[in-house]
XYZ file of C-alpha atoms in Angstrom:
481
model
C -29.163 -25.378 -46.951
C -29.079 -22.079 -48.001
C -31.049 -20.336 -45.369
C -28.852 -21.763 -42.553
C -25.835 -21.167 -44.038
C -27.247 -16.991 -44.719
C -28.160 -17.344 -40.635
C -25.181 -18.782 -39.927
C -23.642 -15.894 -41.663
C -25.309 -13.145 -39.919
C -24.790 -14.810 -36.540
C -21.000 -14.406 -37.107
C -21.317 -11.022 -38.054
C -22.997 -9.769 -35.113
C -20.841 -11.605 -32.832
C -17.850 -9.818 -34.370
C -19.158 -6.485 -34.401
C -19.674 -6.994 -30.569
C -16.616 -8.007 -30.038
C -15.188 -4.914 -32.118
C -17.061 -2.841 -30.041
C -16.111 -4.509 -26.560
C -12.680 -3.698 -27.970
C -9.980 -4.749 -25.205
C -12.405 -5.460 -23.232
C -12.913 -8.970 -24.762
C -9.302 -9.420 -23.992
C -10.016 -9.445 -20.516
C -12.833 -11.562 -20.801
C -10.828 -14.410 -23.123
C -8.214 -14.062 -20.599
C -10.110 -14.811 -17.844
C -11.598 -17.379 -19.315
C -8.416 -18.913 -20.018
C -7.483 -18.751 -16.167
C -10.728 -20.475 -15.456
C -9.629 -23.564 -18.061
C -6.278 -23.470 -16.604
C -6.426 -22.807 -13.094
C -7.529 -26.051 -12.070
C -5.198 -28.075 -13.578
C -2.120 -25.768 -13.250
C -0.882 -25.501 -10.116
C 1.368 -22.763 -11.716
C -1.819 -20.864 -12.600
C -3.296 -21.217 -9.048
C -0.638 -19.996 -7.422
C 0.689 -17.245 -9.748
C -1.434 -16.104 -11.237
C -4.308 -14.189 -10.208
C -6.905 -11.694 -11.292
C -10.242 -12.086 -9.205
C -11.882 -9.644 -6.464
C -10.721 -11.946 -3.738
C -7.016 -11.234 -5.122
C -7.359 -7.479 -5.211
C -8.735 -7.809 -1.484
C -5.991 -9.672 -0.730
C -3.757 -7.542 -2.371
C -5.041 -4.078 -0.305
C -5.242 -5.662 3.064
C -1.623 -7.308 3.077
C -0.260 -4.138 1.616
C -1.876 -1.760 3.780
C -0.620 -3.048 7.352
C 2.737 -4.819 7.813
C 5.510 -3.120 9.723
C 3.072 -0.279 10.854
C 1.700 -2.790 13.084
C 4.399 -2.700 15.278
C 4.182 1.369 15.264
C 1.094 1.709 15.792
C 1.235 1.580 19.743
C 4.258 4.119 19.744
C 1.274 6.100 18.170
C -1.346 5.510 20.588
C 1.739 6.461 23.194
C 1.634 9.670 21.729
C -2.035 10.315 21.093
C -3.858 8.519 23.814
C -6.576 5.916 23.487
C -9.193 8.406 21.946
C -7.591 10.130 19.866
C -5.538 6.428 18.252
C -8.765 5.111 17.929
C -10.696 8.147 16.160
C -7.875 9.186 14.046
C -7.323 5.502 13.194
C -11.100 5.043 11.761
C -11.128 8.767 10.590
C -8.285 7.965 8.411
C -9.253 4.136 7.403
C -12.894 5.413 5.791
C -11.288 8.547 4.146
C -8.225 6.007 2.622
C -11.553 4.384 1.535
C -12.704 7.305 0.012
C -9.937 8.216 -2.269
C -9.049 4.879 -2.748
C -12.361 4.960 -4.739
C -12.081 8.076 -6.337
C -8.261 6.957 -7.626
C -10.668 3.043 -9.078
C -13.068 6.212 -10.568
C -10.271 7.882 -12.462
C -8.725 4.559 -13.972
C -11.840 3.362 -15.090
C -12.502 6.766 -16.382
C -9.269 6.976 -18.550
C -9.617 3.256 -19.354
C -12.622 3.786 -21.190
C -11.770 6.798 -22.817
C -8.518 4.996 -24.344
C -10.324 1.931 -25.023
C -12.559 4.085 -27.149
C -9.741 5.262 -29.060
C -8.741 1.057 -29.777
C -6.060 1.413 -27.538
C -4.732 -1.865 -26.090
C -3.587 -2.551 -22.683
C -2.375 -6.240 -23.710
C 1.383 -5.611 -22.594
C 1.203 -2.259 -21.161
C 0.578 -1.811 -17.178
C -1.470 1.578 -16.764
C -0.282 3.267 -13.873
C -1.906 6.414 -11.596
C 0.751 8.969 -13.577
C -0.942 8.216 -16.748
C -4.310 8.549 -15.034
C -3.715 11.803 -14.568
C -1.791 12.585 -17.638
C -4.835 11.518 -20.035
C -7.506 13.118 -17.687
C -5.458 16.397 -16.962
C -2.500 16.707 -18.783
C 1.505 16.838 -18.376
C 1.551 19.003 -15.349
C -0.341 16.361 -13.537
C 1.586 13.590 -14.213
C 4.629 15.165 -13.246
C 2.903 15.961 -10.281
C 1.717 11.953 -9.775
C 5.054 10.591 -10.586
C 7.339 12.910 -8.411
C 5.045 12.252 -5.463
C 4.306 8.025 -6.189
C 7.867 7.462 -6.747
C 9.530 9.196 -3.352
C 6.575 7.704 -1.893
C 6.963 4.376 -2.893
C 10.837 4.661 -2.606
C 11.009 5.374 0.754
C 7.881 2.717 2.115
C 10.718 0.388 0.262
C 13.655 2.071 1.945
C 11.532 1.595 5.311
C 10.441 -1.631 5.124
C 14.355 -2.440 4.506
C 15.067 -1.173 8.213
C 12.309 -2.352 9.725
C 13.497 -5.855 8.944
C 17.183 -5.244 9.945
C 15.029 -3.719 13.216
C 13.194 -6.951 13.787
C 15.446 -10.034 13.409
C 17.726 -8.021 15.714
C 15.089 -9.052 18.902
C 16.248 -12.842 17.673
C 19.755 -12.876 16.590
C 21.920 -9.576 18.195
C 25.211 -11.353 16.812
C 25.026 -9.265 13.955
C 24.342 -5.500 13.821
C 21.583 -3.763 12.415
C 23.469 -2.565 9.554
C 24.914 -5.833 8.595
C 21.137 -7.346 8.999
C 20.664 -4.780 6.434
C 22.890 -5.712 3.706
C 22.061 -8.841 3.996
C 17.525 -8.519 3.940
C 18.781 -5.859 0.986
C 20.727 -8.937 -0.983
C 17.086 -10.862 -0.319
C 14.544 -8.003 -1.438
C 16.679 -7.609 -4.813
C 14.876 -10.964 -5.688
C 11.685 -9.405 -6.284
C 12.881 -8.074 -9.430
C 11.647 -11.583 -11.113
C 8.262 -10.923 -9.875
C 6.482 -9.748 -13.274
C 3.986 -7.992 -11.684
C 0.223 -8.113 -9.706
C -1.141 -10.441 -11.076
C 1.667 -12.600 -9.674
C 1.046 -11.913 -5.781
C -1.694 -14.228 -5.396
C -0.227 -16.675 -3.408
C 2.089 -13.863 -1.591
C -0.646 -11.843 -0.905
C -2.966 -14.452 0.571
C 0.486 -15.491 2.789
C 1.132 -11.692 3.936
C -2.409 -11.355 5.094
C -1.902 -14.297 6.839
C 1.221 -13.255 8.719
C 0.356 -9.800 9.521
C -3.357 -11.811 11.132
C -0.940 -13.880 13.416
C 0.876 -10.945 14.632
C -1.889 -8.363 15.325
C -2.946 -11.048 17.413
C -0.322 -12.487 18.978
C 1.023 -8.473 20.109
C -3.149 -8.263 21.014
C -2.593 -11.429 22.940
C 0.483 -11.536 24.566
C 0.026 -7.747 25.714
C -3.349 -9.282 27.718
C -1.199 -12.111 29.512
C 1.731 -10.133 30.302
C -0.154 -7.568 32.378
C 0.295 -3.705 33.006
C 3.707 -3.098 33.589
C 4.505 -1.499 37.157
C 3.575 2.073 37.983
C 2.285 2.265 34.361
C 1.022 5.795 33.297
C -1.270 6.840 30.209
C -0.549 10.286 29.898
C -0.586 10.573 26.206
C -1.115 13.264 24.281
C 1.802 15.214 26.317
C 3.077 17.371 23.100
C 2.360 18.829 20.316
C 4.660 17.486 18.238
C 4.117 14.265 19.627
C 0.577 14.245 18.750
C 0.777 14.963 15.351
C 3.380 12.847 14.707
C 1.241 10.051 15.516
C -1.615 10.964 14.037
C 0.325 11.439 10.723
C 1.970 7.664 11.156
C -1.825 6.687 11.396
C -2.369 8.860 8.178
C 0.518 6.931 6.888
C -0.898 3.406 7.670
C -4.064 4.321 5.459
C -2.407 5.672 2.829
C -1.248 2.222 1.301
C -2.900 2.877 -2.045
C 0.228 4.177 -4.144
C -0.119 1.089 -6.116
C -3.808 0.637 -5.988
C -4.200 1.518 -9.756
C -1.279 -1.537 -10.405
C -3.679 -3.557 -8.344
C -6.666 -2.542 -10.069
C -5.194 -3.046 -13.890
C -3.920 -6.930 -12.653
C -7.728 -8.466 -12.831
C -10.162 -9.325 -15.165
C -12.914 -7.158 -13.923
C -11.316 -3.693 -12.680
C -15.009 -2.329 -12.526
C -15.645 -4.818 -9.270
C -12.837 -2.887 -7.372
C -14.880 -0.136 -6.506
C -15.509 -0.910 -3.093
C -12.810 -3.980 -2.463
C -10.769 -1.300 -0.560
C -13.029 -0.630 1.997
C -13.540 -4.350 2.519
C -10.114 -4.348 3.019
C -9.951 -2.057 5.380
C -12.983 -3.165 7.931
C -10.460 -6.101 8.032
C -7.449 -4.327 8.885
C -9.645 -2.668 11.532
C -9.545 -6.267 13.426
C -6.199 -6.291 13.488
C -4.763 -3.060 14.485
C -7.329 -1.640 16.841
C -7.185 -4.504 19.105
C -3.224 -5.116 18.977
C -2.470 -1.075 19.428
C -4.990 -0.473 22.478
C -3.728 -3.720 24.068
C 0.222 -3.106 23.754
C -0.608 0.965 25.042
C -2.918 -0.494 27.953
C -0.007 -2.822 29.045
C 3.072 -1.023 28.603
C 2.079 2.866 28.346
C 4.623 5.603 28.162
C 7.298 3.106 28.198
C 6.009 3.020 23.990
C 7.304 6.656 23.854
C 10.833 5.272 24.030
C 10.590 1.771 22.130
C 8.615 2.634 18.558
C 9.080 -0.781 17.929
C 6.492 -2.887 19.874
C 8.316 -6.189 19.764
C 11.001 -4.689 21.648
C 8.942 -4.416 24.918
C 7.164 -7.990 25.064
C 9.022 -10.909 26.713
C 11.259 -13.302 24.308
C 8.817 -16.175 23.474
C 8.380 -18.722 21.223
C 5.279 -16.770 20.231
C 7.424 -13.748 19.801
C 9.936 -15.319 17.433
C 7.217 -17.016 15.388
C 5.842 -13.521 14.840
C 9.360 -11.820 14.035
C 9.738 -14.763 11.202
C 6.498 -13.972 9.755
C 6.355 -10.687 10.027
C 9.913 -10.779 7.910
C 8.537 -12.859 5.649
C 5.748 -10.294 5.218
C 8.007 -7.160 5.158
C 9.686 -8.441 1.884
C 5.952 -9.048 0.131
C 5.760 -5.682 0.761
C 8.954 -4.631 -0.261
C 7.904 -6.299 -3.820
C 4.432 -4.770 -3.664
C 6.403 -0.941 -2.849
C 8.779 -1.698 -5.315
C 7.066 -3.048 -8.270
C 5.287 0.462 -9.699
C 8.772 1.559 -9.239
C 10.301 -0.968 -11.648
C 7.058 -0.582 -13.926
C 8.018 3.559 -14.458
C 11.756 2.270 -14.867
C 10.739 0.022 -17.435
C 8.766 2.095 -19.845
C 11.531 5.200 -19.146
C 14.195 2.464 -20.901
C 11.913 1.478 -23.098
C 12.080 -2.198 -21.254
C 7.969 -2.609 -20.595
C 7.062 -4.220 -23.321
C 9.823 -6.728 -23.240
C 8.465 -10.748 -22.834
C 12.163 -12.101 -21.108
C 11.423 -12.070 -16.712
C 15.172 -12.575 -17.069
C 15.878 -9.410 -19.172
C 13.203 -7.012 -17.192
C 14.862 -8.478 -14.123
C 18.426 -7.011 -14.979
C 17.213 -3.741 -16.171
C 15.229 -3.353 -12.361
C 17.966 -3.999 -10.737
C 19.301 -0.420 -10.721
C 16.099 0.832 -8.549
C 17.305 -1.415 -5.605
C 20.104 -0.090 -5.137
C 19.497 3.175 -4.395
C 17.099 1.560 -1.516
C 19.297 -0.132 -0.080
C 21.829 2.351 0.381
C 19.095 5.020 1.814
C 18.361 2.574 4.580
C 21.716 1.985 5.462
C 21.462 5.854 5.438
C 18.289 6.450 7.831
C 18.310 3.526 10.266
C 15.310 4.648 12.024
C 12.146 3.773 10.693
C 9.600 5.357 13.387
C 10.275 8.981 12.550
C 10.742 8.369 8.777
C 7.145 6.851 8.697
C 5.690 10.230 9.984
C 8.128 12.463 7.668
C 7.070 10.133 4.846
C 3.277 10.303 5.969
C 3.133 14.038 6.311
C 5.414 15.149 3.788
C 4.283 12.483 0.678
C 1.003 10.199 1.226
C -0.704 13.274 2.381
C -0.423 14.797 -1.369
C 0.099 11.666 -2.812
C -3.007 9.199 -1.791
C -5.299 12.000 -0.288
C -5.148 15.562 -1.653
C -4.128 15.013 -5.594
C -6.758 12.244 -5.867
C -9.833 14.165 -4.610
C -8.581 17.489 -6.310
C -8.240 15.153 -9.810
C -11.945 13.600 -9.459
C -13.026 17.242 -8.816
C -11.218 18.755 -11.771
C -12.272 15.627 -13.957
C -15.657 16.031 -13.856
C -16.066 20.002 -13.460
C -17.694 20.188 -16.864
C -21.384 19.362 -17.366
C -20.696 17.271 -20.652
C -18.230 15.470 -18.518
C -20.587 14.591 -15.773
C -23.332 13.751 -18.187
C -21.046 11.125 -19.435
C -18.954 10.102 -16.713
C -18.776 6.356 -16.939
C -19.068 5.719 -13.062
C -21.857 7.996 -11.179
C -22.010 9.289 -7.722
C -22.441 5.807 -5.295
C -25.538 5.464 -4.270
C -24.746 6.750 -0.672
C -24.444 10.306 -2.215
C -26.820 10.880 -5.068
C -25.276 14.313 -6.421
C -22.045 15.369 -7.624
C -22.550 18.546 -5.381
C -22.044 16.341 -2.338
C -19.141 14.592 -3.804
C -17.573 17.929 -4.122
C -18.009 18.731 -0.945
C -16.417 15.777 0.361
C -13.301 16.040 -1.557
C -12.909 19.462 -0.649
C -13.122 18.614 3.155
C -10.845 16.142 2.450
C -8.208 18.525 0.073
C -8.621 21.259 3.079
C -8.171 18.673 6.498
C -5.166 16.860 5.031
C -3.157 19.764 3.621
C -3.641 21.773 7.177
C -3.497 18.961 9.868
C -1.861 16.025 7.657
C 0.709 18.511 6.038
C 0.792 21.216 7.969
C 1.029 20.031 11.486
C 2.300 16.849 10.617
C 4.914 18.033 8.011
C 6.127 20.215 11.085
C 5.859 17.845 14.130
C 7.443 14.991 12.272
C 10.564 17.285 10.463
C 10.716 18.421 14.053
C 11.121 14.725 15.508
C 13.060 13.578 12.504
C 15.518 16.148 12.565
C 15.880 15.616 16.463
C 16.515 11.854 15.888
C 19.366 13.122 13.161
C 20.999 14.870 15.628
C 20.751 12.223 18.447
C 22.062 9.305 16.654
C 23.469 10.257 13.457
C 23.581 8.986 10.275
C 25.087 5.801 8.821
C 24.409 4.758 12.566
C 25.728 0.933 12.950
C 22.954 -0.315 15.568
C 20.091 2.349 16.171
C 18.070 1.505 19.313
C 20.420 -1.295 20.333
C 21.160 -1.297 23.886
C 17.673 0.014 25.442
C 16.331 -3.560 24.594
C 18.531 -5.509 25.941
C 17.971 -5.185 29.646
C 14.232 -6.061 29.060
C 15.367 -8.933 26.905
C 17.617 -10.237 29.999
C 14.671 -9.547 32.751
């Protein structure tokens, strides 16, 4: 007996050394491996609850295009059909790009922590403390300032946008009362915990925003060029880069991608999930943008919404619904980093209660709400907000962190994620992410910063703030025809 019971011995001892040295990874692991017992007898767990690649995909592609859908032929308006379509792949692989570089620097930091037994059990990392363990305090005030307007105003615009939309169905109420009212219904994502609990949302978004891309691509088609219709985009200046920094803005949808990246099992698997996501997104907006310009043309330099210009259908309605539906998953998934930093600033993060945590989040909707009650005109604000914040934010701070991160040899040596295999040195990747740095800050903040201040500050002065129904009456004539 004795033998056994000595290798019986030893076999426990080397399994918990292992798991010593996995250290939070085995958390993961014995988490996911408690989905996988529950999720297919807990409907709870199936829907709620999810961790895997295909959630993460989901999660990028919903988030990434939902209102900006509908802007996105306003933007072709303004750039023509060349330039839409080159600045709109352009900007999709270089999202890609730093998408990576931000799943790089989280794994990066992870690691390092994880080496130091730090546990992640009840503790959401987010891209400010990224940059705070890699680079210090400066960058972290530099991460949060820019994530948190960021995210703030995508919520604040996504708020509008829906006031904007159920006006083309119900015009009994104005778009400031719509607003109050989609405000009272956003507040309710305060009792979503967070990513890992958008699995069945996300899956639903992507859905929506799939029946609208082609519904605008198809409906466009039927309807026909309008009369006398004229291409004659790009025009101005300041026209041009205002679209090409909404298009910058439409890529730019990875302000929560470390929150997405921390809510599964395997964050290491997320490398490339981005770009999947975006090849998709490709299928949606390229089709739906060119189609809506080809039909309607210049008309789109006076109706940024595209719903506003195709006939009142079924169809149309169906996609309004959804595409309301879609714009409050995305309010929650703007939102939720928000009420993450909130959290851990009260001291609130750790606490187990969703009732509790919801309370103490309510204070960040507010201020939302009353900024797009503020600025009802989504259209410019998505180029300001573009130019201005996901410019620094999702393009230029990420590629100058990876480049600071590694400038040491020792750091390089042991990096925990090498160069893809696309690009075999780090002198390449360099290169890259100083392109990148140098092309965003001069046309993304530079020209766009000025062409879309220019064009918000004109729409100011035209309508006013606190205005009660912005872009009201020009539909209505098409509605009636």
């Amino acid at each position: 007996m004795f033998p056994h019971q000595k290798q019986a011995e030893e076999a426990i001892v080397a399994s918990f050394s292992e798991t010593e040295q996995d250290g939070a990874n085995t958390e993961t692991a014995k988490e996911k491996a408690e989905e996988d017992d529950h999720s297919f007898f807990n409907v709870k767990n199936f829907l709620w609850h999810g961790g895997s690649a295909w959630d993460a995909w989901f999660s990028c592609a919903s988030n990434q295009v939902a209102q900006v859908l509908l802007t996105l032929p306003y933007s072709f308006s303004q750039l023509g059909f060349i330039s839409g379509i080159v600045f709109q792949i352009f900007y999709g692989l270089l999202g890609s790009w730093t998408a990576y570089l931000i799943s790089v620097l989280y794994i990066e930091y992870r690691s390092r922590k994880e080496k130091e037994n730090v546990s992640f059990k009840n503790h959401v990392i987010q891209w400010f403390e990224v940059l705070d363990g890699l680079l210090g305090p400066y960058w972290k005030a530099a991460g949060l300032a820019f994530n948190c307007t960021f995210l703030l105003f995508g919520s604040v615009i996504q708020l509008i946008a829906c006031a904007s939309n159920i006006y083309y169905i119900n015009d009994h109420l104005d778009k400031r009362t719509w607003t109050y009212i989609f405000g009272a219904c956003c507040a309710t994502t305060v009792f979503i915990p967070s990513f890992h609990n958008y699995r069945i949302w996300s899956f639903l978004g992507l859905g929506m925003t799939t029946y609208t891309a082609w519904y605008l691509t198809i409906a466009a088609v039927v309807h026909g060029q309008v009369e006398g219709v004229t291409h004659t985009g790009p025009k101005k200046l300041v026209l041009y880069f205002t679209g090409a920094t909404n298009i910058l803005y439409t890529f730019g949808g990875h302000a929560v991608t470390v929150e997405i990246m921390h809510a599964m099992w395997k964050p290491q698997k997320f490398k490339y999930i981005y770009l999947m996501a975006t090849m998709y997104v490709f299928t949606l907006t390229l089709p739906s943008a060119t189609a809506v310009y080809w039909a309607f043309g210049d008309q789109l330099l006076n109706h940024s919404n595209a719903f506003s210009l195709l006939p009142k259908t079924a169809w149309r309605d169906a996609a309004v619904i959804l595409m309301l539906i879609h714009q409050f998953i995305t309010f929650g998934f703007a939102c939720t980093p928000l009420y993450f930093v909130w959290e851990k600033v009260i001291g609130m993060h750790d606490t187990k209660s969703i009732c509790l945590r919801a309370l103490a989040r309510l204070p960040i909707v507010i201020p939302i709400w009353f900024l797009a009650i503020i600025f009802p005109f989504f259209g410019p604000i998505n180029s300001a907000v573009g130019a201005l914040l996901v410019s620094f934010t999702v393009y230029i701070i990420p590629a100058i962190a990876h480049m600071l991160t590694y400038r040491k040899a020792s750091a390089r040596q042991n990096a925990v994620e090498k160069p893809p295999r696309f690009m075999r040195s780090w002198t390449a990747m360099y290169v890259v992410n100083a392109f990148i740095v140098v092309w965003v800050f001069v046309v993304g903040f530079g020209f766009g910063g000025w062409a879309s201040m220019t064009n918000f500050v004109r729409q100011v002065d035209t309508f006013g703030l606190f205005a009660k129904c912005y872009q009201c009456k020009a539909p209505a004539p098409a509605q009636h025809h």
